Short mmCIF file of N, CA and C in Angstrom, two decimals:
data_model
loop_
_atom_site.label_atom_id
_atom_site.label_comp_id
_atom_site.label_asym_id
_atom_site.label_seq_id
_atom_site.Cartn_x
_atom_site.Cartn_y
_atom_site.Cartn_z
N UNK A 1 -12.94 -13.48 -27.50
CA UNK A 1 -12.29 -12.20 -27.66
C UNK A 1 -10.78 -12.41 -27.43
N UNK A 2 -9.98 -11.97 -28.37
CA UNK A 2 -8.54 -12.13 -28.28
C UNK A 2 -7.92 -10.94 -27.55
N UNK A 3 -6.91 -11.23 -26.78
CA UNK A 3 -6.17 -10.18 -26.10
C UNK A 3 -4.72 -10.62 -26.00
N UNK A 4 -3.87 -9.64 -25.81
CA UNK A 4 -2.44 -9.90 -25.71
C UNK A 4 -2.01 -9.83 -24.26
N UNK A 5 -1.25 -10.82 -23.82
CA UNK A 5 -0.74 -10.81 -22.46
C UNK A 5 0.37 -9.79 -22.32
N UNK A 6 0.49 -9.19 -21.13
CA UNK A 6 1.60 -8.24 -20.92
C UNK A 6 2.95 -8.97 -20.95
N UNK A 7 3.97 -8.22 -21.29
CA UNK A 7 5.32 -8.77 -21.28
C UNK A 7 5.72 -9.15 -19.86
N UNK A 8 6.61 -10.10 -19.74
CA UNK A 8 7.07 -10.57 -18.42
C UNK A 8 7.63 -9.43 -17.59
N UNK A 9 8.35 -8.51 -18.22
CA UNK A 9 8.93 -7.37 -17.49
C UNK A 9 7.83 -6.47 -16.93
N UNK A 10 6.77 -6.28 -17.69
CA UNK A 10 5.65 -5.45 -17.23
C UNK A 10 4.97 -6.11 -16.04
N UNK A 11 4.74 -7.41 -16.12
CA UNK A 11 4.13 -8.14 -15.01
C UNK A 11 5.01 -8.07 -13.76
N UNK A 12 6.30 -8.21 -13.93
CA UNK A 12 7.23 -8.16 -12.79
C UNK A 12 7.22 -6.77 -12.15
N UNK A 13 7.23 -5.73 -12.97
CA UNK A 13 7.21 -4.36 -12.44
C UNK A 13 5.89 -4.08 -11.73
N UNK A 14 4.78 -4.51 -12.30
CA UNK A 14 3.47 -4.31 -11.67
C UNK A 14 3.41 -5.06 -10.34
N UNK A 15 3.89 -6.28 -10.30
CA UNK A 15 3.87 -7.06 -9.05
C UNK A 15 4.73 -6.39 -7.98
N UNK A 16 5.87 -5.84 -8.39
CA UNK A 16 6.74 -5.13 -7.45
C UNK A 16 6.03 -3.89 -6.89
N UNK A 17 5.38 -3.15 -7.76
CA UNK A 17 4.65 -1.95 -7.34
C UNK A 17 3.52 -2.31 -6.40
N UNK A 18 2.71 -3.32 -6.77
CA UNK A 18 1.62 -3.74 -5.90
C UNK A 18 2.15 -4.30 -4.59
N UNK A 19 3.31 -4.95 -4.63
CA UNK A 19 3.92 -5.45 -3.40
C UNK A 19 4.25 -4.33 -2.44
N UNK A 20 4.80 -3.23 -2.96
CA UNK A 20 5.09 -2.08 -2.11
C UNK A 20 3.81 -1.48 -1.54
N UNK A 21 2.77 -1.44 -2.35
CA UNK A 21 1.51 -0.86 -1.90
C UNK A 21 0.68 -1.83 -1.05
N UNK A 22 1.17 -3.06 -0.89
CA UNK A 22 0.46 -4.04 -0.06
C UNK A 22 0.63 -3.73 1.43
N UNK A 23 1.55 -2.85 1.76
CA UNK A 23 1.74 -2.42 3.14
C UNK A 23 0.71 -1.34 3.45
N UNK A 24 -0.13 -1.53 4.48
CA UNK A 24 -1.10 -0.49 4.82
C UNK A 24 -0.45 0.86 5.08
N UNK A 25 0.72 0.86 5.69
CA UNK A 25 1.41 2.12 5.99
C UNK A 25 1.81 2.85 4.72
N UNK A 26 2.43 2.13 3.77
CA UNK A 26 2.85 2.77 2.52
C UNK A 26 1.65 3.17 1.68
N UNK A 27 0.61 2.35 1.67
CA UNK A 27 -0.59 2.70 0.94
C UNK A 27 -1.21 3.97 1.51
N UNK A 28 -1.23 4.09 2.82
CA UNK A 28 -1.77 5.28 3.46
C UNK A 28 -0.94 6.51 3.09
N UNK A 29 0.37 6.37 3.04
CA UNK A 29 1.23 7.49 2.66
C UNK A 29 0.98 7.92 1.22
N UNK A 30 0.86 6.96 0.31
CA UNK A 30 0.59 7.32 -1.09
C UNK A 30 -0.79 7.96 -1.19
N UNK A 31 -1.76 7.44 -0.45
CA UNK A 31 -3.10 8.03 -0.44
C UNK A 31 -3.04 9.48 0.04
N UNK A 32 -2.31 9.70 1.12
CA UNK A 32 -2.20 11.06 1.66
C UNK A 32 -1.51 11.98 0.65
N UNK A 33 -0.44 11.51 0.03
CA UNK A 33 0.30 12.32 -0.94
C UNK A 33 -0.50 12.54 -2.23
N UNK A 34 -1.41 11.64 -2.53
CA UNK A 34 -2.27 11.82 -3.70
C UNK A 34 -3.20 13.01 -3.50
N UNK A 35 -3.37 13.41 -2.24
CA UNK A 35 -4.25 14.54 -1.92
C UNK A 35 -3.47 15.83 -1.64
N UNK A 36 -2.16 15.76 -1.75
CA UNK A 36 -1.36 16.97 -1.58
C UNK A 36 0.04 16.67 -1.09
N UNK A 37 0.97 17.51 -1.48
CA UNK A 37 2.37 17.37 -1.08
C UNK A 37 2.50 17.60 0.42
N UNK A 38 3.52 16.97 1.02
CA UNK A 38 3.70 17.11 2.47
C UNK A 38 5.13 16.76 2.86
N UNK A 39 5.54 17.30 4.00
CA UNK A 39 6.83 16.89 4.55
C UNK A 39 6.59 15.70 5.48
N UNK A 40 7.67 15.10 5.96
CA UNK A 40 7.57 13.88 6.75
C UNK A 40 6.82 14.12 8.06
N UNK A 41 6.97 15.29 8.66
CA UNK A 41 6.27 15.59 9.91
C UNK A 41 4.76 15.63 9.68
N UNK A 42 4.34 16.31 8.63
CA UNK A 42 2.92 16.38 8.30
C UNK A 42 2.35 15.01 7.98
N UNK A 43 3.13 14.19 7.27
CA UNK A 43 2.66 12.85 6.95
C UNK A 43 2.55 11.99 8.19
N UNK A 44 3.53 12.10 9.09
CA UNK A 44 3.49 11.31 10.32
C UNK A 44 2.25 11.67 11.14
N UNK A 45 1.95 12.96 11.20
CA UNK A 45 0.75 13.39 11.94
C UNK A 45 -0.51 12.88 11.26
N UNK A 46 -0.54 12.94 9.95
CA UNK A 46 -1.75 12.54 9.22
C UNK A 46 -2.03 11.05 9.34
N UNK A 47 -0.98 10.24 9.21
CA UNK A 47 -1.19 8.78 9.22
C UNK A 47 -1.03 8.17 10.60
N UNK A 48 -0.63 8.98 11.58
CA UNK A 48 -0.50 8.46 12.94
C UNK A 48 0.70 7.57 13.15
N UNK A 49 1.80 7.87 12.47
CA UNK A 49 2.99 7.05 12.59
C UNK A 49 4.15 7.80 13.20
N UNK A 50 5.14 7.05 13.64
CA UNK A 50 6.36 7.64 14.18
C UNK A 50 7.22 8.16 13.03
N UNK A 51 7.90 9.28 13.27
CA UNK A 51 8.73 9.90 12.22
C UNK A 51 9.72 8.92 11.58
N UNK A 52 10.48 8.14 12.38
CA UNK A 52 11.45 7.24 11.73
C UNK A 52 10.78 6.20 10.83
N UNK A 53 9.63 5.68 11.25
CA UNK A 53 8.93 4.68 10.44
C UNK A 53 8.40 5.30 9.16
N UNK A 54 7.81 6.48 9.26
CA UNK A 54 7.29 7.17 8.07
C UNK A 54 8.43 7.48 7.12
N UNK A 55 9.54 7.96 7.64
CA UNK A 55 10.70 8.27 6.83
C UNK A 55 11.21 7.03 6.10
N UNK A 56 11.24 5.91 6.80
CA UNK A 56 11.70 4.66 6.20
C UNK A 56 10.77 4.21 5.07
N UNK A 57 9.47 4.32 5.28
CA UNK A 57 8.51 3.96 4.24
C UNK A 57 8.65 4.89 3.03
N UNK A 58 8.83 6.17 3.29
CA UNK A 58 9.01 7.13 2.19
C UNK A 58 10.26 6.82 1.38
N UNK A 59 11.32 6.39 2.06
CA UNK A 59 12.55 6.02 1.37
C UNK A 59 12.29 4.85 0.42
N UNK A 60 11.55 3.84 0.88
CA UNK A 60 11.24 2.68 0.02
C UNK A 60 10.40 3.12 -1.17
N UNK A 61 9.40 3.96 -0.92
CA UNK A 61 8.56 4.44 -2.01
C UNK A 61 9.35 5.28 -3.00
N UNK A 62 10.29 6.05 -2.48
CA UNK A 62 11.13 6.91 -3.32
C UNK A 62 12.07 6.05 -4.18
N UNK A 63 12.68 5.05 -3.58
CA UNK A 63 13.59 4.16 -4.32
C UNK A 63 12.86 3.42 -5.42
N UNK A 64 11.59 3.12 -5.20
CA UNK A 64 10.79 2.41 -6.20
C UNK A 64 10.26 3.35 -7.28
N UNK A 65 10.44 4.67 -7.08
CA UNK A 65 9.99 5.63 -8.07
C UNK A 65 8.51 5.99 -7.95
N UNK A 66 7.89 5.63 -6.83
CA UNK A 66 6.48 5.95 -6.64
C UNK A 66 6.29 7.33 -6.02
N UNK A 67 7.31 7.80 -5.32
CA UNK A 67 7.27 9.09 -4.63
C UNK A 67 8.55 9.84 -4.96
N UNK A 68 8.45 11.15 -5.06
CA UNK A 68 9.64 11.99 -5.24
C UNK A 68 9.63 13.06 -4.16
N UNK A 69 10.72 13.80 -4.08
CA UNK A 69 10.78 14.87 -3.09
C UNK A 69 11.50 16.07 -3.69
N UNK A 70 11.27 17.21 -3.05
CA UNK A 70 11.96 18.44 -3.43
C UNK A 70 12.28 19.19 -2.15
N UNK A 71 13.30 20.00 -2.20
CA UNK A 71 13.71 20.78 -1.05
C UNK A 71 12.96 22.11 -1.07
N UNK A 72 12.36 22.46 0.06
CA UNK A 72 11.75 23.77 0.26
C UNK A 72 12.34 24.34 1.53
N UNK A 73 13.35 25.18 1.37
CA UNK A 73 14.06 25.69 2.53
C UNK A 73 14.77 24.56 3.24
N UNK A 74 14.44 24.35 4.50
CA UNK A 74 15.06 23.26 5.27
C UNK A 74 14.22 21.99 5.26
N UNK A 75 13.06 22.06 4.65
CA UNK A 75 12.16 20.90 4.61
C UNK A 75 12.29 20.11 3.32
N UNK A 76 12.11 18.81 3.43
CA UNK A 76 12.02 17.93 2.28
C UNK A 76 10.53 17.65 2.08
N UNK A 77 9.99 18.03 0.93
CA UNK A 77 8.56 17.87 0.67
C UNK A 77 8.38 16.71 -0.32
N UNK A 78 7.49 15.79 0.03
CA UNK A 78 7.24 14.59 -0.77
C UNK A 78 5.98 14.76 -1.60
N UNK A 79 5.98 14.08 -2.76
CA UNK A 79 4.82 14.11 -3.64
C UNK A 79 4.82 12.88 -4.53
N UNK A 80 3.65 12.52 -5.02
CA UNK A 80 3.53 11.42 -5.98
C UNK A 80 3.63 12.04 -7.36
N UNK A 81 4.59 11.57 -8.13
CA UNK A 81 4.86 12.17 -9.43
C UNK A 81 4.22 11.40 -10.57
N UNK A 82 3.62 10.26 -10.27
CA UNK A 82 3.07 9.39 -11.31
C UNK A 82 1.54 9.40 -11.22
N UNK A 83 0.86 10.08 -12.14
CA UNK A 83 -0.60 10.16 -12.06
C UNK A 83 -1.26 8.79 -12.18
N UNK A 84 -0.62 7.83 -12.84
CA UNK A 84 -1.19 6.49 -12.95
C UNK A 84 -1.25 5.80 -11.59
N UNK A 85 -0.21 5.97 -10.78
CA UNK A 85 -0.21 5.40 -9.43
C UNK A 85 -1.32 6.04 -8.60
N UNK A 86 -1.46 7.34 -8.72
CA UNK A 86 -2.52 8.05 -8.00
C UNK A 86 -3.89 7.51 -8.43
N UNK A 87 -4.08 7.32 -9.73
CA UNK A 87 -5.36 6.81 -10.24
C UNK A 87 -5.66 5.42 -9.70
N UNK A 88 -4.67 4.54 -9.71
CA UNK A 88 -4.86 3.16 -9.24
C UNK A 88 -5.20 3.16 -7.75
N UNK A 89 -4.47 3.92 -6.96
CA UNK A 89 -4.72 3.97 -5.52
C UNK A 89 -6.10 4.56 -5.23
N UNK A 90 -6.42 5.65 -5.87
CA UNK A 90 -7.75 6.27 -5.65
C UNK A 90 -8.88 5.33 -6.06
N UNK A 91 -8.73 4.68 -7.21
CA UNK A 91 -9.76 3.76 -7.68
C UNK A 91 -9.95 2.61 -6.68
N UNK A 92 -8.84 2.01 -6.27
CA UNK A 92 -8.93 0.89 -5.32
C UNK A 92 -9.56 1.32 -4.00
N UNK A 93 -9.11 2.44 -3.46
CA UNK A 93 -9.62 2.89 -2.17
C UNK A 93 -11.09 3.29 -2.27
N UNK A 94 -11.47 3.98 -3.34
CA UNK A 94 -12.87 4.37 -3.52
C UNK A 94 -13.77 3.14 -3.65
N UNK A 95 -13.33 2.17 -4.42
CA UNK A 95 -14.13 0.95 -4.60
C UNK A 95 -14.26 0.18 -3.29
N UNK A 96 -13.16 0.03 -2.58
CA UNK A 96 -13.20 -0.71 -1.32
C UNK A 96 -13.99 0.04 -0.26
N UNK A 97 -13.87 1.36 -0.24
CA UNK A 97 -14.65 2.15 0.72
C UNK A 97 -16.14 2.02 0.41
N UNK A 98 -16.49 1.99 -0.87
CA UNK A 98 -17.88 1.82 -1.27
C UNK A 98 -18.42 0.47 -0.83
N UNK A 99 -17.62 -0.58 -0.96
CA UNK A 99 -18.03 -1.91 -0.51
C UNK A 99 -18.18 -1.95 1.00
N UNK A 100 -17.22 -1.32 1.69
CA UNK A 100 -17.26 -1.30 3.16
C UNK A 100 -18.50 -0.54 3.63
N UNK A 101 -18.78 0.60 3.00
CA UNK A 101 -19.94 1.39 3.38
C UNK A 101 -21.23 0.60 3.16
N UNK A 102 -21.32 -0.10 2.02
CA UNK A 102 -22.51 -0.91 1.74
C UNK A 102 -22.63 -2.03 2.76
N UNK A 103 -21.51 -2.67 3.08
CA UNK A 103 -21.52 -3.74 4.07
C UNK A 103 -21.89 -3.20 5.44
N UNK A 104 -21.33 -2.03 5.77
CA UNK A 104 -21.61 -1.40 7.07
C UNK A 104 -23.10 -1.06 7.19
N UNK A 105 -23.67 -0.54 6.11
CA UNK A 105 -25.09 -0.20 6.14
C UNK A 105 -25.94 -1.44 6.35
N UNK A 106 -25.59 -2.54 5.68
CA UNK A 106 -26.39 -3.76 5.83
C UNK A 106 -26.22 -4.35 7.22
N UNK A 107 -25.01 -4.29 7.80
CA UNK A 107 -24.80 -4.77 9.18
C UNK A 107 -25.52 -3.88 10.18
N UNK A 108 -25.46 -2.57 9.93
CA UNK A 108 -26.09 -1.63 10.84
C UNK A 108 -27.61 -1.82 10.82
N UNK A 109 -28.14 -2.06 9.62
CA UNK A 109 -29.58 -2.27 9.50
C UNK A 109 -30.00 -3.54 10.24
N UNK A 110 -29.09 -4.50 10.32
CA UNK A 110 -29.38 -5.75 11.02
C UNK A 110 -29.08 -5.64 12.51
N UNK A 111 -28.62 -4.47 12.95
CA UNK A 111 -28.37 -4.26 14.38
C UNK A 111 -26.93 -4.50 14.82
N UNK A 112 -26.03 -4.78 13.89
CA UNK A 112 -24.63 -5.03 14.24
C UNK A 112 -23.82 -3.77 13.95
N UNK A 113 -23.42 -3.07 14.98
CA UNK A 113 -22.62 -1.85 14.81
C UNK A 113 -21.15 -2.22 14.80
N UNK A 114 -20.37 -1.61 13.88
CA UNK A 114 -18.94 -1.86 13.79
C UNK A 114 -18.22 -0.54 13.98
N UNK A 115 -17.18 -0.52 14.80
CA UNK A 115 -16.41 0.72 14.96
C UNK A 115 -15.65 1.06 13.69
N UNK A 116 -15.47 2.34 13.44
CA UNK A 116 -14.71 2.79 12.28
C UNK A 116 -13.25 2.45 12.47
N UNK A 117 -12.63 1.91 11.45
CA UNK A 117 -11.21 1.54 11.53
C UNK A 117 -10.39 2.61 10.84
N UNK A 118 -9.22 2.89 11.36
CA UNK A 118 -8.30 3.83 10.73
C UNK A 118 -7.12 3.03 10.23
N UNK A 119 -6.67 3.34 9.04
CA UNK A 119 -5.57 2.64 8.43
C UNK A 119 -4.26 3.10 9.02
N UNK A 120 -3.65 2.26 9.85
CA UNK A 120 -2.38 2.65 10.47
C UNK A 120 -1.25 1.80 9.92
N UNK A 121 -0.83 0.81 10.63
CA UNK A 121 0.25 -0.06 10.21
C UNK A 121 1.62 0.54 10.45
N UNK A 122 1.73 1.62 11.22
CA UNK A 122 3.04 2.23 11.47
C UNK A 122 3.44 2.02 12.90
#
C-alpha cells in the first residue's frame, strides 16, 4: 500500500506540539480546558498546581497556539481553540485510561491493589 510521507515542516510542527504536551502539567491543563473554559485560579484548583506555575504553563501553551484567552471583566479566561488538539488529547487519554483500567482489573483480580494516581507535575 502506497502512502505519502508528511512534509518536513508538518513533522517539525507535530513534534513541537507533542513536545509541549509531553509535560504532564501542560497535558492536564489542555485536558481540563477541553472540558470547559476556565481562568487560571480555577485551573490551578482543578489540576492541583500553584498559580505561578499554572500561569507559566498557560503562557507556553498560548505562545504555541494551543490555548487562547479572552477577557471577561477582570478575569482572563483560557480555552482550547483547536478542535484537532482536543481530539488528539481526548483520544490519547481515553485509550491510555482504558489500558490502565484493564491492567488495574487484571492486577486487582490477582490480588495486587494499586492506588489511584492523579496527574500533577506542577
